[in-house]
Coordinates of C-alpha atoms and ligand atoms in Angstrom, one line a residue:
X1 CA -0.1 -1.0 0.0
X2 CA 0.8 3.9 -0.8
X3 CA 2.9 4.5 2.6
X4 CA 3.9 8.2 3.3
X5 CA 6.2 9.0 6.2
X6 CA 4.7 12.6 7.6
X7 CA 6.5 15.1 10.8
X8 CA 4.3 16.3 13.1
X9 CA 5.1 18.9 15.0
X10 CA 2.0 20.0 17.3
X11 CA 4.9 23.3 17.7
X12 CA 2.8 26.0 20.4
X13 CA -0.1 27.1 22.7
X14 CA -3.4 25.6 20.8
X15 CA -1.5 23.9 18.5
X16 CA -1.5 20.5 20.1
X17 CA -5.7 20.8 20.8
X18 CA -6.3 21.9 16.7
X19 CA -3.3 18.6 14.9
X20 CA -4.7 16.3 17.6
X21 CA -8.0 17.1 15.1
X22 CA -6.0 16.7 12.3
X23 CA -4.5 14.2 12.8
X24 CA -7.0 11.0 13.9
X25 CA -8.9 13.2 11.3
X26 CA -6.2 12.0 7.4
X27 CA -5.8 8.4 10.0
X28 CA -10.1 8.1 9.9
X29 CA -10.3 8.8 5.9
X30 CA -6.6 6.8 4.9
X31 CA -9.5 4.0 6.8
X32 CA -12.2 5.6 4.6
X33 CA -10.6 5.4 1.6
X34 CA -8.5 1.8 2.3
X35 CA -5.5 3.1 -0.2
X36 CA -3.7 4.1 1.3
X37 CA -1.5 5.3 4.8
X38 CA 0.5 8.3 6.9
X39 CA 3.0 7.1 9.5
X40 CA 3.3 9.8 11.3
X41 CA 6.2 10.7 13.4
X42 CA 6.1 13.3 16.3
X43 CA 8.7 16.1 17.2
X44 CA 7.9 18.9 20.4
X45 CA 10.0 21.4 18.7
X46 CA 8.4 24.5 19.9
X47 CA 8.6 27.1 22.9
X48 CA 8.6 24.7 25.5
X49 CA 11.8 23.4 23.9
X50 CA 12.8 27.1 24.1
X51 CA 12.5 27.4 27.7
X52 CA 13.7 23.8 28.5
X53 CA 17.2 24.0 25.9
X54 CA 17.7 27.1 24.6
X55 CA 17.0 26.1 21.3
X56 CA 13.4 25.7 19.1
X57 CA 14.8 22.2 17.8
X58 CA 18.1 20.6 17.8
X59 CA 21.1 21.6 16.0
X60 CA 20.8 19.7 13.6
X61 CA 17.1 19.8 12.9
X62 CA 16.5 20.9 9.7
X63 CA 18.6 17.3 8.8
X64 CA 16.4 15.2 10.9
X65 CA 13.5 16.7 8.7
X66 CA 15.3 16.6 5.7
X67 CA 16.9 12.8 6.3
X68 CA 13.7 12.2 7.7
X69 CA 12.2 10.6 4.0
X70 CA 9.8 12.4 5.0
X71 CA 6.9 13.3 1.9
X72 CA 5.2 15.5 3.6
X73 CA 5.5 17.9 7.9
X74 CA 2.5 19.1 9.9
X75 CA 3.3 22.1 11.5
X76 CA 0.2 23.5 14.2
X77 CA 1.0 27.5 15.1
X78 CA 4.3 29.0 17.0
X79 CA 4.5 31.3 19.4
X80 CA 4.9 32.3 23.4
X81 CA 3.9 35.2 24.7
X82 CA 7.5 34.2 27.3
X83 CA 9.1 34.2 24.2
X84 CA 9.9 36.9 21.8
X85 CA 8.2 35.9 18.2
X86 CA 11.4 36.8 15.7
X87 CA 13.3 34.4 18.5
X88 CA 10.8 31.3 18.1
X89 CA 10.0 31.9 14.2
X90 CA 13.2 32.4 13.2
X91 CA 14.3 29.6 15.7
X92 CA 11.3 27.1 13.5
X93 CA 9.2 28.0 10.8
X94 CA 11.0 30.8 9.0
X95 CA 14.6 28.0 9.0
X96 CA 11.6 25.9 7.9
X97 CA 10.7 27.8 5.0
X98 CA 14.2 28.8 3.4
X99 CA 16.3 25.7 3.8
X100 CA 13.5 23.6 2.6
X101 CA 13.1 26.1 -0.3
X102 CA 9.2 26.6 0.2
X103 CA 9.2 29.2 -1.8
X104 CA 4.6 29.0 -2.5
X105 CA 3.2 29.2 -0.2
X106 CA -0.3 29.5 -1.0
X107 CA -3.3 30.4 0.5
X108 CA -6.9 29.4 0.1
X109 CA -9.2 32.1 0.8
X110 CA -12.1 30.3 0.4
X111 CA -16.3 31.2 1.9
X112 CA -18.0 27.8 3.1
X113 CA -21.1 27.0 2.4
X114 CA -22.9 27.3 5.6
X115 CA -20.2 30.7 7.1
X116 CA -21.3 33.3 7.1
X117 CA -19.0 36.7 6.1
X118 CA -18.7 40.0 7.6
X119 CA -19.3 41.0 4.7
X120 CA -22.9 40.5 4.2
X121 CA -25.0 39.4 1.7
X122 CA -21.4 37.3 0.1
X123 CA -22.3 34.2 -0.9
X124 CA -20.2 31.4 -1.4
X125 CA -19.2 32.6 -4.7
X126 CA -18.3 35.4 -3.9
X127 CA -15.5 34.9 -2.0
X128 CA -13.4 32.4 -3.8
X129 CA -9.4 33.5 -4.6
X130 CA -5.6 31.5 -4.3
X131 CA -3.5 34.0 -2.3
X132 CA -0.3 32.5 -4.5
X133 CA 2.7 34.4 -1.3
X134 CA 6.0 34.0 -2.2
X135 CA 7.8 32.1 0.5
X136 CA 11.7 32.4 0.6
X137 CA 12.4 36.5 0.0
X138 CA 11.0 39.1 0.2
X139 CA 10.4 41.5 3.2
X140 CA 11.3 38.3 4.6
X141 CA 14.5 37.2 3.5
X142 CA 16.1 38.1 7.3
X143 CA 19.2 40.7 5.7
X144 CA 20.1 43.0 8.2
X145 CA 21.4 44.1 11.7
X146 CA 21.2 47.1 14.2
X147 CA 24.0 49.1 15.1
X148 CA 24.8 51.3 17.6
X149 CA 21.8 49.5 19.3
X150 CA 20.2 51.7 22.2
X151 CA 21.5 54.7 21.6
X152 CA 20.5 57.7 19.5
X153 CA 22.7 57.0 16.4
X154 CA 20.8 53.3 16.5
X155 CA 20.8 51.9 13.7
X156 CA 18.5 49.4 12.1
X157 CA 18.4 48.3 8.4
X158 CA 16.2 45.2 7.0
X159 CA 16.6 44.5 4.0
X160 CA 14.0 44.1 1.3
X161 CA 16.1 40.9 -0.9
X162 CA 13.6 40.1 -4.3
X163 CA 16.3 37.8 -6.8
X164 CA 15.0 37.8 -10.4
X165 CA 14.6 33.8 -10.4
X166 CA 12.9 33.2 -6.6
X167 CA 10.4 36.4 -8.0
X168 CA 10.0 34.5 -11.6
X169 CA 9.7 31.3 -10.1
X170 CA 6.8 32.0 -7.6
X171 CA 5.3 34.0 -10.4
X172 CA 5.0 31.2 -13.3
X173 CA 4.0 28.8 -10.3
X174 CA 0.7 31.9 -10.5
X175 CA 0.5 31.5 -13.6
X176 CA 0.3 27.2 -13.6
X177 CA -1.7 26.8 -11.8
X178 CA -4.6 29.5 -12.1
X179 CA -4.0 27.0 -15.7
X180 CA -4.4 23.7 -14.0
X181 CA -7.5 24.8 -11.2
X182 CA -9.8 26.1 -14.2
X183 CA -9.2 29.7 -12.8
X184 CA -8.8 32.7 -15.5
X185 CA -7.0 35.4 -13.6
X186 CA -3.8 36.5 -11.8
X187 CA -3.3 40.0 -9.8
X188 CA -0.7 41.2 -8.1
X189 CA -0.2 42.7 -6.3
X190 CA 1.7 46.1 -5.7
X191 CA 3.5 48.2 -4.4
X192 CA 5.9 50.7 -7.5
X193 CA 4.1 53.5 -6.9
X194 CA 6.7 54.3 -4.9
X195 CA 9.4 51.3 -4.4
X196 CA 10.7 52.0 -7.1
X197 CA 13.9 49.5 -7.5
X198 CA 12.1 46.0 -5.6
X199 CA 8.3 46.2 -7.3
X200 CA 9.2 48.1 -10.8
X201 CA 11.6 45.1 -11.0
X202 CA 8.7 42.5 -9.7
X203 CA 6.7 44.4 -11.7
X204 CA 8.4 43.9 -15.2
X205 CA 8.5 40.3 -14.5
X206 CA 4.9 39.9 -13.7
X207 CA 4.6 40.8 -17.2
X208 CA 7.9 38.7 -18.9
X209 CA 6.0 35.9 -17.4
X210 CA 2.3 37.0 -18.0
X211 CA 3.4 37.1 -21.7
X212 CA 3.6 33.2 -21.3
X213 CA 0.2 32.5 -20.8
X214 CA -2.5 34.7 -23.3
X215 CA -4.7 31.9 -22.3
X216 CA -5.2 33.9 -18.0
X217 CA -6.2 37.0 -18.0
X218 CA -3.8 39.0 -16.3
X219 CA -3.8 42.7 -14.6
X220 CA -1.4 44.3 -11.2
X221 CA -2.7 46.3 -8.5
X222 CA -2.0 48.7 -5.6
X223 CA -1.3 46.8 -1.7
X224 CA -2.8 49.5 -0.4
X225 CA -6.2 49.9 -2.7
X226 CA -6.6 45.9 -3.4
X227 CA -7.0 45.6 0.8
X228 CA -9.4 47.9 -0.5
X229 CA -11.4 45.2 -3.2
X230 CA -11.2 42.8 -1.1
X231 CA -13.6 44.4 0.6
X232 CA -15.4 45.7 -1.6
X233 CA -15.3 43.5 -5.1
X234 CA -14.1 39.7 -3.8
X235 CA -16.1 38.1 -6.6
X236 CA -13.8 40.1 -9.1
X237 CA -10.1 38.1 -7.6
X238 CA -9.5 34.4 -9.1
X239 CA -5.7 34.1 -8.1
X240 CA -3.4 36.3 -6.2
X241 CA -0.1 36.8 -6.8
X242 CA 2.5 38.5 -3.8
X243 CA 5.8 39.0 -2.0
X244 CA 6.3 37.7 1.2
X245 CA 4.8 40.2 3.8
X246 CA 2.3 41.8 1.3
X247 CA 0.5 38.0 1.1
X248 CA 0.8 38.3 4.6
X249 CA -1.3 40.3 5.3
X250 CA -3.4 39.8 1.9
X251 CA -4.2 36.9 3.9
X252 CA -5.3 37.2 7.1
X253 CA -7.7 39.9 5.5
X254 CA -8.3 37.4 3.4
X255 CA -9.0 34.5 6.2
X256 CA -11.2 37.7 7.9
X257 CA -13.7 37.9 4.9
X258 CA -14.2 34.7 4.6
X259 CA -15.5 33.9 8.2
X260 CA -12.9 32.8 10.4
X261 CA -8.5 32.9 10.9
X262 CA -9.4 29.2 12.2
X263 CA -10.6 28.6 9.1
X264 CA -7.8 29.0 6.8
X265 CA -5.3 26.9 6.1
X266 CA -1.6 27.1 4.2
X267 CA 0.2 24.9 2.2
X268 CA 4.3 26.1 2.2
X269 CA 5.4 24.2 -1.4
X270 CA 8.7 23.0 -3.1
X271 CA 7.0 22.1 -6.8
X272 CA 10.5 20.5 -6.9
X273 CA 9.8 18.2 -4.1
X274 CA 13.6 18.4 -3.8
X275 CA 12.6 19.1 0.1
X276 CA 9.4 18.0 2.0
X277 CA 6.9 20.7 2.6
X278 CA 4.8 21.9 4.9
X279 CA 1.2 22.8 6.1
X280 CA 0.2 24.4 8.2
X281 CA -2.9 27.2 9.4
X282 CA -2.5 30.7 8.6
X283 CA -3.4 31.4 12.4
X284 CA -1.5 31.6 15.5
X285 CA -0.7 30.0 18.9
X286 CA -3.6 31.6 20.6
X287 CA -2.6 31.9 24.0
X288 CA -5.3 33.5 25.1
X289 CA -7.3 29.6 24.4
X290 CA -5.0 28.2 24.6
X291 CA -6.1 24.5 26.8
X292 CA -9.4 25.9 26.9
X293 CA -10.2 23.0 24.3
X294 CA -12.4 25.6 21.4
X295 CA -10.7 26.8 19.0
X296 CA -11.7 25.3 15.7
X297 CA -9.6 22.8 14.4
X298 CA -10.5 23.5 10.4
X299 CA -7.9 25.6 9.5
X300 CA -5.4 22.4 10.4
X301 CA -7.8 19.7 9.5
X302 CA -8.0 21.9 5.9
X303 CA -3.8 22.0 5.6
X304 CA -4.3 18.1 6.0
X305 CA -6.4 18.3 3.3
X306 CA -3.8 20.2 1.4
X307 CA -0.6 18.4 1.8
X308 CA -3.1 14.9 0.9
X309 CA -3.9 17.4 -2.6
X310 CA 0.7 17.1 -2.9
X311 CA 0.8 14.0 -2.7
X312 CA -1.5 12.3 -5.1
X313 CA -3.0 11.7 -2.9
X314 CA -6.0 13.7 -4.9
X315 CA -9.5 11.9 -4.2
X316 CA -8.3 11.4 -0.2
X317 CA -8.7 14.8 -0.6
X318 CA -11.2 16.1 -1.9
X319 CA -13.2 13.7 0.3
X320 CA -12.0 15.5 2.7
X321 CA -13.1 18.8 1.4
X322 CA -16.4 17.6 1.4
X323 CA -17.0 16.4 4.4
X324 CA -15.7 20.1 6.1
X325 CA -18.1 21.5 3.8
X326 CA -20.6 19.8 4.5
X327 CA -20.3 20.3 8.1
X328 CA -20.0 23.6 8.4
X329 CA -23.5 23.7 5.4
X330 CA -24.9 21.4 7.6
X331 CA -24.5 23.6 10.9
X332 CA -24.6 21.7 13.7
X333 CA -21.0 21.4 15.4
X334 CA -19.6 24.5 14.9
X335 CA -16.4 26.1 17.4
X336 CA -16.3 29.9 19.0
X337 CA -14.9 31.8 16.8
X338 CA -18.3 30.5 13.8
X339 CA -21.1 31.8 16.9
X340 CA -20.9 28.3 17.5
X341 CA -19.8 26.4 21.3
X342 CA -18.1 22.6 20.6
X343 CA -15.5 22.2 21.9
X344 CA -12.7 21.5 19.3
X345 CA -12.4 18.1 19.7
X346 CA -16.4 18.4 19.3
X347 CA -15.3 19.1 15.4
X348 CA -12.8 17.1 14.8
X349 CA -15.7 14.2 15.6
X350 CA -18.6 15.6 13.7
X351 CA -16.1 15.8 10.6
X352 CA -14.4 12.4 11.7
X353 CA -18.0 10.8 11.8
X354 CA -19.1 12.4 8.3
X355 CA -16.0 10.6 6.6
X356 CA -17.0 7.3 7.7
X357 CA -20.3 7.7 6.3
X358 CA -18.5 8.0 3.1
X359 CA -17.6 4.5 3.3
Ligands
IPM1 C1 2.1 32.6 8.5 C2 2.5 33.2 9.8 C3 4.0 34.2 9.9 C4 4.5 34.5 8.9 C5 4.4 34.4 11.3 C6 4.5 33.2 12.2 C7 6.3 34.2 11.3 O1 1.8 35.3 9.6 O2 2.4 31.6 8.0 O3 1.4 34.3 8.1 O4 4.2 35.8 9.0 O5 4.3 34.4 7.8
MN2 MN1 0.6 35.8 9.0

């Protein structure tokens, strides 16, 4: 039987709660589907480890993930109020994205049936887009420095790095994605009116790549006014291609208009498959509700669904998506972020029992 090795890193805060539901749901799915198996290996890397041992992951953590022969990584949220966020994130998530060349961050933004958008009167067909976010360079290149710290002369520089290779492959991925998924238009998020080097370069590369895809419409839109368009005309957006930071911001906005941050998934992809790809909810570790068992597990379950798609298990992925939609549409079991009173476990169970009904 096809067997996939999956590294599971529950992370911090609500991570353990939501990742447990994701793993259990994927396991149920393998039983219902019958065509493949998932072997999971858990790693306790994260802020507790940092507080205990002074590092988020072992010194050879990346090598462990690389040598482990993993077909994918399922990650929970990272972040703990006791540790500065840049320490936790540069200690785990951001080095994995860079070292494993996960240069695409794919973020579906969909209003699912039965979920209420805060935008009055919007239906699922009107909020249905995909954000293709650059994920290894740009504003998150990690290049910069500080000098004269704590003095009046202090200088802090965070350099934005756009390479031709990095920009072109990302934009090309967006057009290929559009073509393969029957999407009609790619919108580029830009800011070339004020950023005359990196963003003018970005626009040029976008134009060059777009000319290879005459079958896909393309346009560029300034990021500030694009945020307004998310709210006023989301139905006019299809595939959005954007830099690392712009995509980070747009995807939280997207999650909000799609009804809840607790639903939104993401795939950090190495399209060449030279390294494992990583799948994670886009939400944070929510320390305020950690341990209460009320976090919405769907963002992590849907991220598991993206993992299956990446593995080529399209039939199983479609089954899981169908069931997530059915459970939300039925509206019986909802966590507090969706206006209900269900627990994390109850929503996970509802999805699993619906899955079992498929067999
Ligand atoms: C996300 C997160 C991360 C990001 C943080 C935690 C570094 O917000 O995946 O959207 O900015 O990429
Ligand atoms: Mn984010």
